XYZ file of C-alpha atoms in Angstrom:
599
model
C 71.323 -186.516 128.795
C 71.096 -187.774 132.453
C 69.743 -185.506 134.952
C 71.058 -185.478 138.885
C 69.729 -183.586 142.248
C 71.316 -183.552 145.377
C 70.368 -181.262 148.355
C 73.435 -179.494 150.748
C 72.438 -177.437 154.308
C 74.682 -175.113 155.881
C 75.994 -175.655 159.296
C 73.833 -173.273 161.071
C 70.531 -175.222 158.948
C 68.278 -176.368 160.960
C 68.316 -180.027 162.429
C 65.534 -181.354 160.258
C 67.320 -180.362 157.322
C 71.057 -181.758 158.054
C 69.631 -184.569 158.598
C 67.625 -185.162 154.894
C 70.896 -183.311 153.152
C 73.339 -185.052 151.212
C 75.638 -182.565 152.119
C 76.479 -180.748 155.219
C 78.953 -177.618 155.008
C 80.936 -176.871 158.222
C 80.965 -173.703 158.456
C 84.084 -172.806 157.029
C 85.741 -173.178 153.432
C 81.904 -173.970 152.902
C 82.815 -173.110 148.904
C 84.751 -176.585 148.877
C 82.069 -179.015 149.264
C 79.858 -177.267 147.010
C 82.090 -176.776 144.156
C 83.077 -180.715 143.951
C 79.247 -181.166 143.937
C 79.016 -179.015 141.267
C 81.942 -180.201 139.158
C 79.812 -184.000 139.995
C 77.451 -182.437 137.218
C 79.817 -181.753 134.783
C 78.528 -182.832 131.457
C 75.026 -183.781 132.560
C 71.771 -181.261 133.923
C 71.254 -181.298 137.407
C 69.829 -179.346 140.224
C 71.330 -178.239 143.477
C 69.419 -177.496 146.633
C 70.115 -175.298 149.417
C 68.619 -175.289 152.674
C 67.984 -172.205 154.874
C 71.198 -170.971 156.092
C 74.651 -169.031 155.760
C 77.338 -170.679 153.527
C 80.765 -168.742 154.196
C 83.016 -168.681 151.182
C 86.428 -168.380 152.738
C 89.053 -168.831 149.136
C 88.590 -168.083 145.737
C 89.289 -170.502 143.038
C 91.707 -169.036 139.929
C 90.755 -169.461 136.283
C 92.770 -168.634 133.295
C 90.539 -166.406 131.592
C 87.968 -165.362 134.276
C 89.918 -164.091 137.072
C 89.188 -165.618 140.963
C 85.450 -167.755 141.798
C 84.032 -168.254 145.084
C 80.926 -170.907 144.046
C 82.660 -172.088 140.721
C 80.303 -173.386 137.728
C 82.346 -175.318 135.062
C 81.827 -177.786 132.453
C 81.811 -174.703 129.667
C 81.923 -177.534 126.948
C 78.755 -179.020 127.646
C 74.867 -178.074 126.327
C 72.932 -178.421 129.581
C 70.726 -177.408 132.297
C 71.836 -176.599 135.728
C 69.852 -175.459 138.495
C 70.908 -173.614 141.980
C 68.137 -173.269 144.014
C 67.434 -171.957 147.653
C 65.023 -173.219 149.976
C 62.667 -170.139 150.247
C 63.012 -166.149 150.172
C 63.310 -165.139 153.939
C 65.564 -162.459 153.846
C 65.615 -159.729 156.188
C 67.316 -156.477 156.915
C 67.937 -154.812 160.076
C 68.031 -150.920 160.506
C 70.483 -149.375 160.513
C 72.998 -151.460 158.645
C 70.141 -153.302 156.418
C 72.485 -156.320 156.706
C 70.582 -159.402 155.808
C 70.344 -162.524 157.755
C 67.739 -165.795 156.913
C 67.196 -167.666 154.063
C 70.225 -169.179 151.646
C 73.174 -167.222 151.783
C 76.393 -167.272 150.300
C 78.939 -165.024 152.304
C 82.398 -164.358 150.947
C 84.368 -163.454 153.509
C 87.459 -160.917 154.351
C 89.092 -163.891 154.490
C 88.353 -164.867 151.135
C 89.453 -161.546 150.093
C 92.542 -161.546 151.800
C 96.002 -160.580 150.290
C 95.152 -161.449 147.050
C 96.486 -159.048 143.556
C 93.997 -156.264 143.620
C 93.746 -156.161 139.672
C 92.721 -159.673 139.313
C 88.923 -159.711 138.654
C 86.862 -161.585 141.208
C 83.443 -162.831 141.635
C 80.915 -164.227 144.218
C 78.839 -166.916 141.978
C 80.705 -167.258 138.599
C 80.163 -169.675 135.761
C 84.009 -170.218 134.171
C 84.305 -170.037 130.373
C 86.476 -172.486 128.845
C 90.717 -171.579 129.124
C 89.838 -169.064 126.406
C 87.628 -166.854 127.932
C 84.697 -168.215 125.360
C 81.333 -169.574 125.651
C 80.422 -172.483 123.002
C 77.170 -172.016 121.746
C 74.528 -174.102 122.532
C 76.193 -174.281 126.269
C 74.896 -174.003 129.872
C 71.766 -172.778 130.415
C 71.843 -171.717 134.154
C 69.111 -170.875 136.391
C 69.656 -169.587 139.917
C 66.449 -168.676 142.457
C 66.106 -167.955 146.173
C 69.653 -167.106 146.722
C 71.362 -163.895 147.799
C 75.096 -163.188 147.796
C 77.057 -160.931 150.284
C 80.281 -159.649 149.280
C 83.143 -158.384 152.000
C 83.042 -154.945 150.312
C 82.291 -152.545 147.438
C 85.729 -150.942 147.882
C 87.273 -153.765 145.636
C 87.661 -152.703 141.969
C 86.332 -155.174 139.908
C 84.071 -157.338 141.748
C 81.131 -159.011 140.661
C 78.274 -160.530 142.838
C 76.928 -162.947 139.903
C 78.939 -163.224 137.324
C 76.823 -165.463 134.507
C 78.267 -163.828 131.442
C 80.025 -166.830 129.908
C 76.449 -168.954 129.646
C 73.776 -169.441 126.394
C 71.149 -169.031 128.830
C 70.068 -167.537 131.758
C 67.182 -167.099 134.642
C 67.411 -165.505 137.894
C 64.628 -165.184 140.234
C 64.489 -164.114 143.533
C 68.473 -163.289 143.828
C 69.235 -160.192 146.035
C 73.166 -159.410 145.275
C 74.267 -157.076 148.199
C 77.655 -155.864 150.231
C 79.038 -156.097 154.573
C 79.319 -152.466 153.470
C 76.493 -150.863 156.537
C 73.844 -148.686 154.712
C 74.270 -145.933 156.804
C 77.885 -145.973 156.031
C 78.135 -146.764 152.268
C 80.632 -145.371 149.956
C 80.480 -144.596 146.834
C 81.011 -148.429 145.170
C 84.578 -148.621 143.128
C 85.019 -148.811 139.790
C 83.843 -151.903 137.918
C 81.740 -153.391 140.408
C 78.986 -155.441 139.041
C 75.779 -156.759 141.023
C 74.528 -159.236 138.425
C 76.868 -159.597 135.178
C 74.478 -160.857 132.721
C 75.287 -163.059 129.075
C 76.567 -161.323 125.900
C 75.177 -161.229 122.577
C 72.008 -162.403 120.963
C 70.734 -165.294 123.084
C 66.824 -165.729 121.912
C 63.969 -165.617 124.529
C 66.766 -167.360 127.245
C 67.293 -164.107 129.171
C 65.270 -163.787 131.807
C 65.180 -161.344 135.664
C 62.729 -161.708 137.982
C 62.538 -159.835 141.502
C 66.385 -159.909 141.890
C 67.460 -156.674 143.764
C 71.355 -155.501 143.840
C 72.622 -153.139 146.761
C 75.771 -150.795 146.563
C 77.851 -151.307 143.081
C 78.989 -149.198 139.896
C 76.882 -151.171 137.884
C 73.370 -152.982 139.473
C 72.426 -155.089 137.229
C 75.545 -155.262 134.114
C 72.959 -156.693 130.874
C 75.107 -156.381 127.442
C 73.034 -158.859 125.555
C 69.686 -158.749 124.057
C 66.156 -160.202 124.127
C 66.505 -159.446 128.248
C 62.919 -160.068 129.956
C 63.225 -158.305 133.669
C 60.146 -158.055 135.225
C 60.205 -156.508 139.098
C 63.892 -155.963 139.689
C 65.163 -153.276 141.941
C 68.270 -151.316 142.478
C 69.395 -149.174 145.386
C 72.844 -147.269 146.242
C 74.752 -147.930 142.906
C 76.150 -145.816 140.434
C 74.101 -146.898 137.647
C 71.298 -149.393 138.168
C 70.954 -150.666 134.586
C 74.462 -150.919 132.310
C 72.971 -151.670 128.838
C 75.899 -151.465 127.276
C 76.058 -154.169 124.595
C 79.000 -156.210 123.473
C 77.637 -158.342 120.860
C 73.985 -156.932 119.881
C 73.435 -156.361 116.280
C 69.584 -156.060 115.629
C 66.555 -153.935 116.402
C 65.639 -156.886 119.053
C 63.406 -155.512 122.035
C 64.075 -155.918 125.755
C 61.407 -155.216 128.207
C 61.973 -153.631 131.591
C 58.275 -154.345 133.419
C 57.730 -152.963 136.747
C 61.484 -152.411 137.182
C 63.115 -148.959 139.185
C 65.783 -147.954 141.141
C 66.428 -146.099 144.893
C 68.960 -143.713 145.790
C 71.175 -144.356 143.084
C 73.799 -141.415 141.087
C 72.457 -142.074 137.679
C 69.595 -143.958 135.855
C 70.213 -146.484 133.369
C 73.113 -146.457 131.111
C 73.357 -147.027 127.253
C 76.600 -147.856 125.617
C 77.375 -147.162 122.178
C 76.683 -149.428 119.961
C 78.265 -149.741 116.380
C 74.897 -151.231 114.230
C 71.731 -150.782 114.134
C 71.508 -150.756 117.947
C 68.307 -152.328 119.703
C 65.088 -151.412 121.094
C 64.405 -150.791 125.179
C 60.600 -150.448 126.807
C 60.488 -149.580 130.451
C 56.757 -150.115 131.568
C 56.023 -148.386 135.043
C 59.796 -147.481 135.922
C 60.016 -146.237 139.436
C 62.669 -144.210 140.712
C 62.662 -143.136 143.910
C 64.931 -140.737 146.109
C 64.974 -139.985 149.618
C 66.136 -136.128 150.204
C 69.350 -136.025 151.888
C 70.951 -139.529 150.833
C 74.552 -140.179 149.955
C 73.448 -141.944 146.254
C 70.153 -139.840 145.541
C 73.128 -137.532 144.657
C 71.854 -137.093 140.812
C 68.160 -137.430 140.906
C 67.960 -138.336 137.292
C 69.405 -140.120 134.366
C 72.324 -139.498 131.929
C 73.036 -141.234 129.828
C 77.089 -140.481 128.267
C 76.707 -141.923 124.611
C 72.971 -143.859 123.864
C 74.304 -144.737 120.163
C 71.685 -145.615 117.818
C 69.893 -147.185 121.043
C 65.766 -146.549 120.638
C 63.187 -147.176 123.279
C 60.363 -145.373 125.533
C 59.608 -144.948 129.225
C 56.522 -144.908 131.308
C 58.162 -143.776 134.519
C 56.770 -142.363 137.928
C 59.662 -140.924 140.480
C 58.725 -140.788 144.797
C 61.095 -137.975 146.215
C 60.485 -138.454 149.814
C 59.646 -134.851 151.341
C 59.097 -133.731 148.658
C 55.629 -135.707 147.164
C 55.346 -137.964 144.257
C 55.922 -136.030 140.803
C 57.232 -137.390 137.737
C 60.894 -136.687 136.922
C 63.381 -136.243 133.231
C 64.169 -140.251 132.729
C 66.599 -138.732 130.286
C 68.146 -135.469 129.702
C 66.602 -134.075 126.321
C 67.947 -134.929 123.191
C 69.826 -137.531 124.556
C 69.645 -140.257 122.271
C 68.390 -141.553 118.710
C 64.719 -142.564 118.574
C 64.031 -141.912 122.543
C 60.748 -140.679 123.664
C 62.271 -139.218 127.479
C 59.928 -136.190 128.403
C 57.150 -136.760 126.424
C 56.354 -139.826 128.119
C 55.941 -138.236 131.833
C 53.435 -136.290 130.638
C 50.188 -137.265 131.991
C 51.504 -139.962 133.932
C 49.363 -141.325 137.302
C 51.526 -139.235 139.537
C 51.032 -135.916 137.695
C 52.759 -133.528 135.676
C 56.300 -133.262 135.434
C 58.306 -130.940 137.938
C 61.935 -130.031 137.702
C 64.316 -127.082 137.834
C 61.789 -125.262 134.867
C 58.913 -125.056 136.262
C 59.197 -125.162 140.364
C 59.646 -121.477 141.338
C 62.968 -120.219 142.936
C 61.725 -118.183 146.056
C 64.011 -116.787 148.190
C 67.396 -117.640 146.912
C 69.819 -116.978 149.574
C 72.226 -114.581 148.398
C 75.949 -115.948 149.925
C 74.295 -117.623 152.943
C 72.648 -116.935 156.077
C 74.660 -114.487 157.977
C 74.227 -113.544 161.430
C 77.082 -111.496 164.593
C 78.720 -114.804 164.101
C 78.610 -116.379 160.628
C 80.150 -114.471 157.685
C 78.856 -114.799 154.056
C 80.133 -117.516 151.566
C 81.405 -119.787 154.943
C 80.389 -123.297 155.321
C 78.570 -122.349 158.437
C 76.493 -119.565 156.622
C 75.475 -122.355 153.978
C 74.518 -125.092 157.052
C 72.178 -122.650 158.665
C 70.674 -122.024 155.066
C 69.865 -124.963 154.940
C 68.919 -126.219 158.798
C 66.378 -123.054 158.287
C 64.938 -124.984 155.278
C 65.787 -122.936 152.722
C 66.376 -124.921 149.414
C 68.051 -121.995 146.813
C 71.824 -120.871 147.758
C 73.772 -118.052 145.654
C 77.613 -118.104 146.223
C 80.634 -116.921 144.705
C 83.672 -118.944 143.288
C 87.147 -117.993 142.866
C 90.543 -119.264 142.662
C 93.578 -119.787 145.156
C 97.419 -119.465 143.547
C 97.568 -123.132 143.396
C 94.022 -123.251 141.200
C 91.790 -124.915 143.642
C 88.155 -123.118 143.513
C 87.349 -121.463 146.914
C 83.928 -119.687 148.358
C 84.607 -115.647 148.157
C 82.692 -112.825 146.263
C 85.972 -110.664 146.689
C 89.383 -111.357 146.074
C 90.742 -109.610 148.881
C 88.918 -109.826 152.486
C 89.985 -108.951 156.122
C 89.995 -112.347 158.607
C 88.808 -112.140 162.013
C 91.003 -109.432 163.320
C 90.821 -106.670 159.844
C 93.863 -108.186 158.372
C 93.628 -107.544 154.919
C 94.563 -110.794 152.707
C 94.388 -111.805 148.683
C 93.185 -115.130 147.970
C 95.086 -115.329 144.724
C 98.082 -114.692 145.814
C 97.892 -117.688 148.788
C 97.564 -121.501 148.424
C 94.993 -123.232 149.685
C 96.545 -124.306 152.372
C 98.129 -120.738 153.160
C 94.436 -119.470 153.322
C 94.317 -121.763 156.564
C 96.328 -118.956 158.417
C 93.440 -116.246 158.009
C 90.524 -117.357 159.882
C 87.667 -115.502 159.360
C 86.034 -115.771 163.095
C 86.715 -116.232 166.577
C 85.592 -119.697 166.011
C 88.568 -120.160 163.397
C 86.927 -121.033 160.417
C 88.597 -119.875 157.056
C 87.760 -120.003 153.312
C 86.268 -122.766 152.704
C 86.680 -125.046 149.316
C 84.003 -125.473 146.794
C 84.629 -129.324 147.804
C 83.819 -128.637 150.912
C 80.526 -126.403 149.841
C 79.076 -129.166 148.036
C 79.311 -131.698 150.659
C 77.877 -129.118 153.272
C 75.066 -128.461 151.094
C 74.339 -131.856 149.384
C 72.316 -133.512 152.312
C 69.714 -130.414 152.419
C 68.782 -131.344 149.104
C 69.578 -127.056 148.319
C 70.362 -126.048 144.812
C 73.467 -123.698 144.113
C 73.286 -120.746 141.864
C 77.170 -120.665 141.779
C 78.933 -117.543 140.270
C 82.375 -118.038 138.881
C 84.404 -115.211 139.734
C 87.232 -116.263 138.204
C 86.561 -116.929 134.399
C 88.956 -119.242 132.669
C 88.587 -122.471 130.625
C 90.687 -124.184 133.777
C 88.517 -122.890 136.591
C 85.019 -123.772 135.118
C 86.450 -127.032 134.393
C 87.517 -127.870 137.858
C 84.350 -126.581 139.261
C 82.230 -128.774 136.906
C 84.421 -131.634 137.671
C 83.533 -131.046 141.298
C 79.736 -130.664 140.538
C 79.392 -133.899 138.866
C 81.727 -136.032 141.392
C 80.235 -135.096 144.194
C 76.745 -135.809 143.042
C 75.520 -131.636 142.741
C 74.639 -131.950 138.694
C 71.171 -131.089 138.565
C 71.275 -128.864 141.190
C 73.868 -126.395 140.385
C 73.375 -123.689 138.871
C 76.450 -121.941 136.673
C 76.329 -118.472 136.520
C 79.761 -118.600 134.536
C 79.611 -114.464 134.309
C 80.123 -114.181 130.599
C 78.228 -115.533 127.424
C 81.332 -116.401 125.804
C 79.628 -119.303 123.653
C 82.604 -122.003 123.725
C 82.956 -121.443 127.818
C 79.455 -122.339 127.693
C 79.567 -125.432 125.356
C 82.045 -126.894 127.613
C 80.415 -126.872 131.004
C 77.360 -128.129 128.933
C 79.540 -131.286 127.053
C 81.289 -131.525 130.956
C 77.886 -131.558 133.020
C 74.938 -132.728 131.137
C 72.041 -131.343 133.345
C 73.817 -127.958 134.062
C 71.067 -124.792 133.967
C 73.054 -121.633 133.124
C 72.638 -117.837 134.338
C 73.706 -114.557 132.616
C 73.158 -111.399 133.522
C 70.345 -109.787 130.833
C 71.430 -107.708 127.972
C 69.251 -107.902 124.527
C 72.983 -109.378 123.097
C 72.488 -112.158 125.719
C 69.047 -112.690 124.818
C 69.638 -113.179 120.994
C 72.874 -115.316 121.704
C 71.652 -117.971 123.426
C 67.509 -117.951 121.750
C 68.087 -121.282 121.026
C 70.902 -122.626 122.434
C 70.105 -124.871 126.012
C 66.477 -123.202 125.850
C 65.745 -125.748 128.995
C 68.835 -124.772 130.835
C 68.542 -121.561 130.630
C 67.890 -118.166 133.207
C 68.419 -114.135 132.807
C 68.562 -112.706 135.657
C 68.152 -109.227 136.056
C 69.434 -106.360 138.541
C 67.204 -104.556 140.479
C 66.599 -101.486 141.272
C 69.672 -100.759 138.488
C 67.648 -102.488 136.037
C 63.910 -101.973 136.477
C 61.654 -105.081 135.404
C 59.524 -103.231 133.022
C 56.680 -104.898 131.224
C 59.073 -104.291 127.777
C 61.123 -106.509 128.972
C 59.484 -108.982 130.438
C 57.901 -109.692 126.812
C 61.350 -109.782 125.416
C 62.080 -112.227 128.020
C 59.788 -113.855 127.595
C 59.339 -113.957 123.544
C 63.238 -115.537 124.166
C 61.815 -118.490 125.914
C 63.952 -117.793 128.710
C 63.179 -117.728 132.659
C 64.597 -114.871 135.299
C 65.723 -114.450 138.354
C 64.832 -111.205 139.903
C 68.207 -110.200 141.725
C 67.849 -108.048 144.711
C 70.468 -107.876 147.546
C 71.213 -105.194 150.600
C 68.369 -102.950 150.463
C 65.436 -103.935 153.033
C 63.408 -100.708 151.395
C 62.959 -102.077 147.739
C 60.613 -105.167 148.923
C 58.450 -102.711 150.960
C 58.720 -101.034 147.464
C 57.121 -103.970 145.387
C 55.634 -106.161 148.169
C 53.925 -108.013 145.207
C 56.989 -109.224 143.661
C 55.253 -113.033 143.350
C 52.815 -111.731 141.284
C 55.448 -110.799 138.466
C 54.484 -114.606 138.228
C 51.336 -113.581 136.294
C 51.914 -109.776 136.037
C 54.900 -109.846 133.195
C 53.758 -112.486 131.930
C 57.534 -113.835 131.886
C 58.720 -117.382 133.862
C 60.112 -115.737 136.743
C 62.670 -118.005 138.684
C 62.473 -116.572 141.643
C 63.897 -113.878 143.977
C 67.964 -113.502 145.311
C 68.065 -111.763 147.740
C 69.080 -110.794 151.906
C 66.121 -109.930 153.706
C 64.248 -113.069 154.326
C 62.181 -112.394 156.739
C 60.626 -109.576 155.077
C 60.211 -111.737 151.437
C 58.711 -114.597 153.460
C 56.045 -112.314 153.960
């Protein structure tokens, strides 16, 4: 089979290398030159050549099965080699946007965009199947290198960077996949987005990732096949940073992740269900990192919604900036068949592992900082807990009449001016005509809790005070889309075991509080052991060493619950040393009086 090269520049290239090109793009509509050169290939290998520069992809080209193509690989019906290759890896990124500019290119445009049907699928760089959607086997075997892609927007459902699904074989190297969206404006990517959409099926040894980085989709880097070899790959501000998924894997094949990680995304990687015997996943020195306060370090950990009969192991390290280096769950426990997920942080380089368990809860803020001005459970109160540093907020939940969950320990309140008034018995937007200050701020929505909260990196101990199926639905719902799962806390006030089983099947890192009874205790021994506080009432409940053995024979943690009475710490001034005094894991301290406990 007859090979070709040829060599195209962009119109802002430089001199030197319009001049050696066989190709010059204008500028504009830059995709039609370089899809006739590639469609010049068809049935024979080749190689294409891109100098330094920006080539704007203004239209899309339509395919049968595959939706709309900006650069347009076809020839499905051929067993070759093709080759896209930029001149060198000079990308760079300027704060605050981190747009990148230098090096090869390819920029679809709004224009490209345009007015065209929102539920046809479209993609930056896309090799078409044949008119049936299919892929014969032997086929293409495409290799791309040197070459980022810039799409309009992450807004557009789905939208794929690189879209090399329909191939036999496949290397990337060097290809950065990113969006116009600005960094310090991103959104939360829609639905079906895809970074780099990866081959199908069992394709032997052809699968291979190296340093390609995606920026700002639902799914980084999309990988349903198997025998995938990624070595230094990277993904920052998507949903999910690995899809592993697999349509088409049947056997316990291996794929290696090797020096791979993620930044600032809502989940960790993602495994599919898969129907046989599943396959086999090593991640060697995974790095996830996390930077306190960003939109998509929301989760700060993995979930994984159904792993199937998926198998693998992790050797992971996490940076949370502020905060140190510490090692962090990969996976939630006994997520999946065959994983080793905490074992494997133990005794990692960057120490032992530290999460919600073992990091002490000091001076929980019971309902907010209040001062002459800010009233409890109010979005200010929780702002100024949080601008004061403090990283452990209790509040109280409740319902309106029209069932959305508002911040209120009591059902009834007076506003600014003593007027009595029944949350219950008003819609949310009746609640709107009760401000609680001068300043004219009112109840304020759990919604609107969580996103005053979220970029002080605090954790919520939240207390439902309404307690039905409905409203513990609607507040997990909440938790877990606006990023909070991990770091709330539900304190669902009863141990009613099927209320509990659904928050746990709804949010799969919640951590659960009831109040301490010996009922409690032998109810839920073994049930969430790692999710788990009692938390007891003080001074109505005295923490005697009797029952901090029975706490702690349960395998449980406590919070030590202490509000409105500045006396009781002068009382116990050593109420730290429960730590090692009760020999029980206390969580930490609720309470008002914070200047006296930060003694």
């Amino acid at each position: 089979m007859s090979s070709y090269a040829l060599t195209i520049a962009a119109a802002d290239s430089a001199d030197e290398a319009k001049r050696s090109a066989d190709i010059v793009c204008s500028g504009a509509h830059d995709e039609q030159p370089i899809n006739e050169a590639l469609a010049s290939l068809e049935g024979r290998s080749g190689k294409v050549y891109f100098r330094n520069g920006t080539y704007n992809i203004d239209s899309l080209t339509p395919h049968p099965a595959a939706g709309l193509g900006g650069i347009c690989i076809t020839g499905a019906d051929a067993h070759r080699a093709l080759t896209l290759e930029g001149e060198n890896q000079t990308w760079f990124s300027t704060f605050p946007s981190y747009d990148i500019s230098g090096g090869v290119i390819f920029n679809v445009t709004d224009k490209a965009f345009g007015d065209i049907d929102g539920s046809v699928p479209v993609s930056g760089l896309i090799a078409f199947p044949d008119e049936n959607g299919k892929e014969p086997f032997p086929g293409r075997v495409i290799s791309v290198t040197n070459i980022a892609l810039r799409l309009p927007t992450n807004q557009r459902p789905d939208t794929c960077g690189v879209n090399l699904h329909h191939v036999s074989g496949l290397t990337l190297s060097n290809v950065f996949v990113t969006t116009a969206d600005p960094f310090d404006r991103m959104q939360l990517p829609a639905p079906g987005t895809r970074g780099i959409y990866g081959l199908s099926g069992s394709k032997i040894a052809e699968y291979r990732l190296t340093m390609c980085i995606v920026r700002g989709f639902e799914r980084g880097f999309d990988l349903p096949g198997e025998h995938i070899v990624a070595d230094g790959c990277y993904a920052t501000y998507c949903k999910y940073p690995y899809y592993l998924a697999g349509d088409g894997t049947y056997t316990y094949h291996t794929s290696v992740f090797l020096k791979c990680g993620h930044e600032d995304c809502l989940y960790g990687p993602y495994f599919g269900e898969f129907t046989r015997e599943g396959s086999l996943y090593e991640f060697i020195a995974y790095d996830s990192e996390f930077s306190v306060g960003a939109l998509f370090s929301q989760r700060g950990g993995a979930i994984e919604a159904n792993p199937g009969f998926s198998r693998g192991h992790v050797s992971h390290t996490a940076t949370l900036e502020g905060v140190g280096i510490r090692s962090y769950p990969f996976w939630e426990k006994g997520s999946g068949s065959g994983f080793v997920t905490r074992q494997s942080l133990e005794g990692t380089a960057c120490g032992p592992q530290t999460d919600l368990n073992s990091t002490p809860w000091l001076n929980e803020i019971h309902r907010g900082i209040v001062t002459d001005t800010v009233r409890e459970n109010t979005l200010s109160a929780f702002r100024l807990t949080g601008e004061l540093g403090y990283k452990y907020l209790e509040c109280d939940l409740r319902t309106t009449r029209d069932g959305v969950p508002v911040m209120s320990h009591d059902d009834t309140i007076p506003d600014a001016e003593g007027r009595p008034f029944t949350i219950s018995e008003l819609t949310y937007d009746e609640l709107k005509d009760y401000p609680l200050t001068a300043a004219g701020e009112t109840v304020p929505s759990f919604e609107d809790a969580l996103k005053t909260v979220y970029p002080y990196g605090i954790t919520l101990n939240a207390e439902m005070k309404t307690r039905t199926a409905e409203f513990y639905r609607r507040a997990a719902e909440l938790v877990i889309e606006l990023g909070m799962s991990g770091r709330t806390v539900y304190n669902l006030n009863t141990a009613d075991r099927a209320m509990v089983d659904m928050v746990a099947q709804l949010d799969k890192r919640a951590r659960f509080l009831f109040p301490y009874d010996p009922a409690t205790l032998m109810s839920f021994q073994d049930l969430y052991e790692d999710r788990t506080r009692v938390w007891i009432v003080i001074p109505d409940h005295r923490v005697t060493q009797e029952i901090a053995r029975e706490i702690r024979r349960s395998g449980h943690m406590f919070m030590i619950y202490h509000v409105n009475d500045p006396a009781w710490f002068d009382y116990r001034p050593d109420i730290i040393e429960y730590r090692t005094d009760l020999g029980a894991r206390v969580g930490g301290l609720i309470r008002d009086y914070l200047r006296r406990a930060g003694r």
